PDB file of C-alpha atoms in Angstrom:
ATOM      1  CA  ASP A   1     232.905 128.605 204.695  1.00  0.00           C
ATOM      2  CA  GLN A   2     235.240 127.519 207.505  1.00  0.00           C
ATOM      3  CA  GLN A   3     237.037 124.284 206.963  1.00  0.00           C
ATOM      4  CA  VAL A   4     238.261 124.052 210.539  1.00  0.00           C
ATOM      5  CA  LYS A   5     235.802 124.763 213.308  1.00  0.00           C
ATOM      6  CA  GLN A   6     236.241 125.241 217.011  1.00  0.00           C
ATOM      7  CA  ASN A   7     232.629 125.625 218.219  1.00  0.00           C
ATOM      8  CA  SER A   8     233.432 126.431 221.816  1.00  0.00           C
ATOM      9  CA  PRO A   9     234.862 129.959 222.076  1.00  0.00           C
ATOM     10  CA  SER A  10     235.816 129.440 225.727  1.00  0.00           C
ATOM     11  CA  LEU A  11     236.149 126.562 228.361  1.00  0.00           C
ATOM     12  CA  SER A  12     236.555 126.863 232.091  1.00  0.00           C
ATOM     13  CA  VAL A  13     238.140 123.904 234.188  1.00  0.00           C
ATOM     14  CA  GLN A  14     239.149 123.355 237.707  1.00  0.00           C
ATOM     15  CA  GLU A  15     242.832 122.779 238.355  1.00  0.00           C
ATOM     16  CA  GLY A  16     243.620 118.982 238.305  1.00  0.00           C
ATOM     17  CA  ARG A  17     240.602 118.066 236.254  1.00  0.00           C
ATOM     18  CA  ILE A  18     240.615 117.174 232.511  1.00  0.00           C
ATOM     19  CA  SER A  19     240.249 119.759 229.874  1.00  0.00           C
ATOM     20  CA  ILE A  20     238.787 118.591 226.549  1.00  0.00           C
ATOM     21  CA  LEU A  21     238.998 120.903 223.634  1.00  0.00           C
ATOM     22  CA  ASN A  22     237.234 119.917 220.485  1.00  0.00           C
ATOM     23  CA  CYS A  23     237.764 120.590 216.780  1.00  0.00           C
ATOM     24  CA  ASP A  24     235.627 119.706 213.543  1.00  0.00           C
ATOM     25  CA  TYR A  25     236.790 119.892 209.917  1.00  0.00           C
ATOM     26  CA  THR A  26     235.015 119.465 206.731  1.00  0.00           C
ATOM     27  CA  ASN A  27     237.745 118.714 204.157  1.00  0.00           C
ATOM     28  CA  SER A  28     238.350 115.028 204.030  1.00  0.00           C
ATOM     29  CA  MET A  29     241.654 115.614 202.253  1.00  0.00           C
ATOM     30  CA  PHE A  30     243.274 117.106 205.479  1.00  0.00           C
ATOM     31  CA  ASP A  31     246.019 114.572 206.392  1.00  0.00           C
ATOM     32  CA  TYR A  32     247.740 116.302 209.258  1.00  0.00           C
ATOM     33  CA  PHE A  33     246.474 118.032 212.213  1.00  0.00           C
ATOM     34  CA  LEU A  34     248.145 120.376 214.822  1.00  0.00           C
ATOM     35  CA  TRP A  35     247.229 122.039 218.009  1.00  0.00           C
ATOM     36  CA  TYR A  36     248.789 125.412 218.980  1.00  0.00           C
ATOM     37  CA  LYS A  37     248.662 127.273 222.114  1.00  0.00           C
ATOM     38  CA  LYS A  38     248.653 131.186 222.446  1.00  0.00           C
ATOM     39  CA  TYR A  39     249.304 133.189 225.556  1.00  0.00           C
ATOM     40  CA  PRO A  40     248.336 136.997 225.322  1.00  0.00           C
ATOM     41  CA  ALA A  41     250.773 139.220 223.666  1.00  0.00           C
ATOM     42  CA  GLU A  42     252.742 136.179 222.149  1.00  0.00           C
ATOM     43  CA  GLY A  43     252.595 134.283 218.893  1.00  0.00           C
ATOM     44  CA  PRO A  44     250.963 130.789 218.751  1.00  0.00           C
ATOM     45  CA  THR A  45     253.358 128.019 219.819  1.00  0.00           C
ATOM     46  CA  PHE A  46     253.153 124.340 218.593  1.00  0.00           C
ATOM     47  CA  LEU A  47     251.656 121.967 221.173  1.00  0.00           C
ATOM     48  CA  ILE A  48     251.064 118.533 219.547  1.00  0.00           C
ATOM     49  CA  SER A  49     250.098 117.117 216.219  1.00  0.00           C
ATOM     50  CA  ILE A  50     248.676 113.969 214.719  1.00  0.00           C
ATOM     51  CA  SER A  51     248.885 112.342 211.355  1.00  0.00           C
ATOM     52  CA  SER A  52     245.620 111.050 209.688  1.00  0.00           C
ATOM     53  CA  ILE A  53     246.966 107.537 209.762  1.00  0.00           C
ATOM     54  CA  LYS A  54     246.833 107.506 213.556  1.00  0.00           C
ATOM     55  CA  ASP A  55     243.908 107.863 215.948  1.00  0.00           C
ATOM     56  CA  LYS A  56     245.907 108.983 218.941  1.00  0.00           C
ATOM     57  CA  ASN A  57     249.098 110.877 219.934  1.00  0.00           C
ATOM     58  CA  GLU A  58     250.248 111.473 223.366  1.00  0.00           C
ATOM     59  CA  ASP A  59     252.900 113.885 224.844  1.00  0.00           C
ATOM     60  CA  GLY A  60     252.910 114.103 228.584  1.00  0.00           C
ATOM     61  CA  ARG A  61     249.696 115.613 229.788  1.00  0.00           C
ATOM     62  CA  PHE A  62     248.539 116.240 226.314  1.00  0.00           C
ATOM     63  CA  THR A  63     246.718 113.686 224.124  1.00  0.00           C
ATOM     64  CA  VAL A  64     245.115 114.357 220.722  1.00  0.00           C
ATOM     65  CA  PHE A  65     242.481 112.045 219.413  1.00  0.00           C
ATOM     66  CA  LEU A  66     241.409 111.796 215.823  1.00  0.00           C
ATOM     67  CA  ASN A  67     238.104 110.375 214.468  1.00  0.00           C
ATOM     68  CA  LYS A  68     238.407 110.425 210.735  1.00  0.00           C
ATOM     69  CA  SER A  69     234.868 109.143 210.135  1.00  0.00           C
ATOM     70  CA  ALA A  70     233.388 111.977 212.244  1.00  0.00           C
ATOM     71  CA  LYS A  71     235.957 114.418 210.904  1.00  0.00           C
ATOM     72  CA  HIS A  72     236.654 115.271 214.620  1.00  0.00           C
ATOM     73  CA  LEU A  73     239.736 115.774 216.733  1.00  0.00           C
ATOM     74  CA  SER A  74     239.981 116.623 220.319  1.00  0.00           C
ATOM     75  CA  LEU A  75     242.710 117.691 222.708  1.00  0.00           C
ATOM     76  CA  HIS A  76     242.793 116.239 226.168  1.00  0.00           C
ATOM     77  CA  ILE A  77     244.814 117.966 228.909  1.00  0.00           C
ATOM     78  CA  VAL A  78     245.234 115.847 232.130  1.00  0.00           C
ATOM     79  CA  PRO A  79     245.623 117.143 234.784  1.00  0.00           C
ATOM     80  CA  SER A  80     244.948 120.716 233.874  1.00  0.00           C
ATOM     81  CA  GLN A  81     247.103 123.380 235.436  1.00  0.00           C
ATOM     82  CA  PRO A  82     246.689 127.206 235.791  1.00  0.00           C
ATOM     83  CA  GLY A  83     249.633 127.654 233.349  1.00  0.00           C
ATOM     84  CA  ASP A  84     247.555 125.857 230.627  1.00  0.00           C
ATOM     85  CA  SER A  85     245.197 128.923 230.510  1.00  0.00           C
ATOM     86  CA  ALA A  86     245.548 130.233 226.999  1.00  0.00           C
ATOM     87  CA  VAL A  87     243.848 130.204 223.665  1.00  0.00           C
ATOM     88  CA  TYR A  88     244.008 126.898 221.821  1.00  0.00           C
ATOM     89  CA  PHE A  89     243.931 126.768 217.990  1.00  0.00           C
ATOM     90  CA  CYS A  90     243.267 123.748 215.963  1.00  0.00           C
ATOM     91  CA  ALA A  91     244.907 123.542 212.480  1.00  0.00           C
ATOM     92  CA  ALA A  92     244.808 121.227 209.524  1.00  0.00           C
ATOM     93  CA  SER A  93     247.013 120.633 206.559  1.00  0.00           C
ATOM     94  CA  SER A  94     246.262 119.259 203.126  1.00  0.00           C
ATOM     95  CA  PRO A  95     248.655 117.428 200.877  1.00  0.00           C
ATOM     96  CA  PHE A  96     247.344 118.950 197.677  1.00  0.00           C
ATOM     97  CA  GLY A  97     248.434 122.446 196.672  1.00  0.00           C
ATOM     98  CA  SER A  98     248.869 123.708 200.191  1.00  0.00           C
ATOM     99  CA  GLN A  99     252.607 123.688 200.100  1.00  0.00           C
ATOM    100  CA  GLY A 100     252.918 123.453 203.962  1.00  0.00           C
ATOM    101  CA  ASN A 101     250.034 125.872 204.640  1.00  0.00           C
ATOM    102  CA  LEU A 102     247.859 125.442 207.699  1.00  0.00           C
ATOM    103  CA  ILE A 103     244.364 126.398 208.129  1.00  0.00           C
ATOM    104  CA  PHE A 104     243.295 127.370 211.706  1.00  0.00           C
ATOM    105  CA  GLY A 105     240.055 127.356 213.623  1.00  0.00           C
ATOM    106  CA  LYS A 106     238.987 130.455 215.483  1.00  0.00           C
ATOM    107  CA  GLY A 107     240.387 129.085 218.839  1.00  0.00           C
ATOM    108  CA  THR A 108     239.170 128.156 222.336  1.00  0.00           C
ATOM    109  CA  LYS A 109     240.015 130.078 225.383  1.00  0.00           C
ATOM    110  CA  LEU A 110     240.794 127.694 228.256  1.00  0.00           C
ATOM    111  CA  SER A 111     240.740 129.023 231.719  1.00  0.00           C
ATOM    112  CA  VAL A 112     242.084 126.812 234.361  1.00  0.00           C
ATOM    113  CA  LYS A 113     240.957 127.903 237.822  1.00  0.00           C
ATOM    114  CA  PRO A 114     243.148 127.076 240.990  1.00  0.00           C
TER     115      PRO A 114
ATOM    116  CA  ASP B   1     267.389 129.971 220.219  1.00  0.00           C
ATOM    117  CA  ALA B   2     266.010 130.460 216.726  1.00  0.00           C
ATOM    118  CA  ARG B   3     262.822 132.377 216.459  1.00  0.00           C
ATOM    119  CA  VAL B   4     260.908 134.650 214.102  1.00  0.00           C
ATOM    120  CA  THR B   5     261.367 138.219 214.699  1.00  0.00           C
ATOM    121  CA  GLN B   6     258.560 140.781 213.957  1.00  0.00           C
ATOM    122  CA  THR B   7     258.713 144.543 214.026  1.00  0.00           C
ATOM    123  CA  PRO B   8     257.129 146.837 215.151  1.00  0.00           C
ATOM    124  CA  ARG B   9     255.450 145.045 218.124  1.00  0.00           C
ATOM    125  CA  HIS B  10     252.707 147.702 218.249  1.00  0.00           C
ATOM    126  CA  LYS B  11     251.703 150.309 215.772  1.00  0.00           C
ATOM    127  CA  VAL B  12     248.996 153.017 216.065  1.00  0.00           C
ATOM    128  CA  THR B  13     248.179 155.057 212.961  1.00  0.00           C
ATOM    129  CA  GLU B  14     245.585 157.133 211.479  1.00  0.00           C
ATOM    130  CA  MET B  15     243.231 156.037 208.765  1.00  0.00           C
ATOM    131  CA  GLY B  16     244.663 156.510 205.261  1.00  0.00           C
ATOM    132  CA  GLN B  17     248.412 156.203 206.436  1.00  0.00           C
ATOM    133  CA  GLU B  18     250.791 153.629 205.039  1.00  0.00           C
ATOM    134  CA  VAL B  19     251.715 150.790 207.424  1.00  0.00           C
ATOM    135  CA  THR B  20     254.739 148.602 206.858  1.00  0.00           C
ATOM    136  CA  MET B  21     255.363 145.454 209.021  1.00  0.00           C
ATOM    137  CA  ARG B  22     258.554 143.441 208.907  1.00  0.00           C
ATOM    138  CA  CYS B  23     259.371 139.848 209.591  1.00  0.00           C
ATOM    139  CA  GLN B  24     262.807 138.011 209.803  1.00  0.00           C
ATOM    140  CA  PRO B  25     262.109 134.321 209.458  1.00  0.00           C
ATOM    141  CA  ILE B  26     264.255 131.604 211.165  1.00  0.00           C
ATOM    142  CA  LEU B  27     267.382 131.164 209.241  1.00  0.00           C
ATOM    143  CA  GLY B  28     267.200 128.221 206.881  1.00  0.00           C
ATOM    144  CA  HIS B  29     263.339 128.254 206.612  1.00  0.00           C
ATOM    145  CA  ASN B  30     262.315 128.756 203.085  1.00  0.00           C
ATOM    146  CA  THR B  31     258.468 129.184 203.615  1.00  0.00           C
ATOM    147  CA  VAL B  32     257.145 132.409 205.195  1.00  0.00           C
ATOM    148  CA  PHE B  33     253.489 133.033 205.956  1.00  0.00           C
ATOM    149  CA  TRP B  34     251.530 136.161 207.002  1.00  0.00           C
ATOM    150  CA  TYR B  35     248.355 135.547 209.235  1.00  0.00           C
ATOM    151  CA  ARG B  36     245.980 138.013 210.764  1.00  0.00           C
ATOM    152  CA  GLN B  37     244.192 137.373 213.986  1.00  0.00           C
ATOM    153  CA  THR B  38     240.750 138.976 214.560  1.00  0.00           C
ATOM    154  CA  MET B  39     238.040 138.122 217.204  1.00  0.00           C
ATOM    155  CA  MET B  40     235.608 137.299 214.481  1.00  0.00           C
ATOM    156  CA  GLN B  41     237.758 135.217 212.164  1.00  0.00           C
ATOM    157  CA  GLY B  42     240.454 133.707 214.259  1.00  0.00           C
ATOM    158  CA  LEU B  43     243.796 133.276 212.444  1.00  0.00           C
ATOM    159  CA  GLU B  44     243.354 133.985 208.746  1.00  0.00           C
ATOM    160  CA  LEU B  45     245.936 133.346 206.139  1.00  0.00           C
ATOM    161  CA  LEU B  46     246.917 136.499 204.073  1.00  0.00           C
ATOM    162  CA  ALA B  47     249.717 135.258 201.979  1.00  0.00           C
ATOM    163  CA  TYR B  48     252.675 132.928 201.880  1.00  0.00           C
ATOM    164  CA  PHE B  49     256.016 132.598 200.072  1.00  0.00           C
ATOM    165  CA  ARG B  50     258.288 129.749 199.165  1.00  0.00           C
ATOM    166  CA  ASN B  51     262.005 130.551 198.349  1.00  0.00           C
ATOM    167  CA  ARG B  52     260.895 134.170 198.256  1.00  0.00           C
ATOM    168  CA  ALA B  53     258.251 133.710 195.519  1.00  0.00           C
ATOM    169  CA  PRO B  54     254.618 134.326 196.427  1.00  0.00           C
ATOM    170  CA  LEU B  55     252.576 131.126 196.449  1.00  0.00           C
ATOM    171  CA  ASP B  56     249.269 132.292 197.428  1.00  0.00           C
ATOM    172  CA  ASP B  57     248.044 135.814 198.335  1.00  0.00           C
ATOM    173  CA  SER B  58     244.257 135.115 197.931  1.00  0.00           C
ATOM    174  CA  GLY B  59     243.506 135.994 201.477  1.00  0.00           C
ATOM    175  CA  MET B  60     244.593 139.463 201.160  1.00  0.00           C
ATOM    176  CA  PRO B  61     242.643 142.538 199.945  1.00  0.00           C
ATOM    177  CA  LYS B  62     244.636 143.281 196.771  1.00  0.00           C
ATOM    178  CA  ASP B  63     243.765 146.821 196.441  1.00  0.00           C
ATOM    179  CA  ARG B  64     245.348 147.871 199.664  1.00  0.00           C
ATOM    180  CA  PHE B  65     247.703 145.066 200.943  1.00  0.00           C
ATOM    181  CA  SER B  66     250.986 143.978 199.512  1.00  0.00           C
ATOM    182  CA  ALA B  67     253.557 141.407 200.622  1.00  0.00           C
ATOM    183  CA  GLU B  68     257.046 140.954 199.542  1.00  0.00           C
ATOM    184  CA  MET B  69     260.263 139.195 200.366  1.00  0.00           C
ATOM    185  CA  PRO B  70     263.128 141.478 199.321  1.00  0.00           C
ATOM    186  CA  ASP B  71     265.560 138.849 200.443  1.00  0.00           C
ATOM    187  CA  ALA B  72     265.594 135.504 202.317  1.00  0.00           C
ATOM    188  CA  THR B  73     265.876 137.177 205.606  1.00  0.00           C
ATOM    189  CA  LEU B  74     263.221 139.745 205.316  1.00  0.00           C
ATOM    190  CA  ALA B  75     259.461 139.637 204.507  1.00  0.00           C
ATOM    191  CA  THR B  76     257.300 142.781 204.561  1.00  0.00           C
ATOM    192  CA  LEU B  77     253.516 143.397 204.621  1.00  0.00           C
ATOM    193  CA  LYS B  78     252.365 146.710 203.600  1.00  0.00           C
ATOM    194  CA  ILE B  79     248.888 148.371 203.942  1.00  0.00           C
ATOM    195  CA  GLN B  80     248.233 151.499 201.951  1.00  0.00           C
ATOM    196  CA  PRO B  81     245.948 153.245 202.725  1.00  0.00           C
ATOM    197  CA  SER B  82     245.107 151.646 206.099  1.00  0.00           C
ATOM    198  CA  GLU B  83     241.574 151.499 207.384  1.00  0.00           C
ATOM    199  CA  PRO B  84     240.025 151.101 210.832  1.00  0.00           C
ATOM    200  CA  ARG B  85     238.835 147.471 209.899  1.00  0.00           C
ATOM    201  CA  ASP B  86     242.454 146.569 209.355  1.00  0.00           C
ATOM    202  CA  SER B  87     242.962 146.754 213.072  1.00  0.00           C
ATOM    203  CA  ALA B  88     244.242 143.336 214.211  1.00  0.00           C
ATOM    204  CA  VAL B  89     247.302 141.430 215.256  1.00  0.00           C
ATOM    205  CA  TYR B  90     249.484 140.384 212.308  1.00  0.00           C
ATOM    206  CA  PHE B  91     251.537 137.387 212.545  1.00  0.00           C
ATOM    207  CA  CYS B  92     254.528 136.123 210.525  1.00  0.00           C
ATOM    208  CA  ALA B  93     255.467 132.458 210.564  1.00  0.00           C
ATOM    209  CA  SER B  94     258.082 130.403 209.045  1.00  0.00           C
ATOM    210  CA  SER B  95     258.760 126.737 208.245  1.00  0.00           C
ATOM    211  CA  GLN B  96     260.890 124.442 205.980  1.00  0.00           C
ATOM    212  CA  GLY B  97     257.775 123.971 203.924  1.00  0.00           C
ATOM    213  CA  ARG B  98     257.187 120.293 204.317  1.00  0.00           C
ATOM    214  CA  MET B  99     253.524 118.916 204.482  1.00  0.00           C
ATOM    215  CA  GLY B 100     252.179 118.856 207.955  1.00  0.00           C
ATOM    216  CA  GLU B 101     255.213 120.592 209.373  1.00  0.00           C
ATOM    217  CA  LYS B 102     254.638 122.914 212.272  1.00  0.00           C
ATOM    218  CA  LEU B 103     254.943 126.596 211.758  1.00  0.00           C
ATOM    219  CA  PHE B 104     257.014 128.902 213.937  1.00  0.00           C
ATOM    220  CA  PHE B 105     255.299 132.134 214.719  1.00  0.00           C
ATOM    221  CA  GLY B 106     256.634 135.569 215.672  1.00  0.00           C
ATOM    222  CA  SER B 107     255.185 137.590 218.573  1.00  0.00           C
ATOM    223  CA  GLY B 108     253.036 139.559 216.055  1.00  0.00           C
ATOM    224  CA  THR B 109     252.445 143.195 215.380  1.00  0.00           C
ATOM    225  CA  GLN B 110     249.379 144.846 216.984  1.00  0.00           C
ATOM    226  CA  LEU B 111     247.994 147.298 214.511  1.00  0.00           C
ATOM    227  CA  SER B 112     245.426 149.910 215.604  1.00  0.00           C
ATOM    228  CA  VAL B 113     244.043 152.198 212.855  1.00  0.00           C
ATOM    229  CA  LEU B 114     242.150 155.209 214.285  1.00  0.00           C
TER     230      LEU B 114
END
């Protein structure tokens, strides 16, 4: 059973508008969440993260929101640019026994149209 | 610019053949991960090592897959015998092993088993 779920396989957005990518998790012990971006033929690269003690973290055009009670996080990209077109993976980390391991969702493919 | 190096980038082989994938983690990183990306499962963790010792390989089919770290600069993932269902992109990642720390990924090995 998947512990990290990204229920939207794809998302299409117009350039300049907001992109919202969602992620749900089932394990309440997760205490750190990360978003990775992946271009074709490349490895995933770190984008932004958030600790469970926070509900928001911002880095330029990227903001991650965490709702612990709903076990839900989202990544907002404002404004969206064509270069943001990629697959976005949500990942979670648990402090117990994981030793730094990340559990990933299946990814959401974002297409930003000019 | 420190990065994780994976070889080969692409591998096409016939069913039943042995496949070996190699990874050079970032110097100073003591934790190495092997992930597999498929359309159905997204990024699955196969195995990971801390200070060259295997910590968890429960994600790996034991009968055909094996992972080792002969030294701190080399991690290997072997499949013997390979099967068509093993076709996927295999990623290596490394980190310093702290909780919630981001992982640095290599560019992956695209494996096709015919």
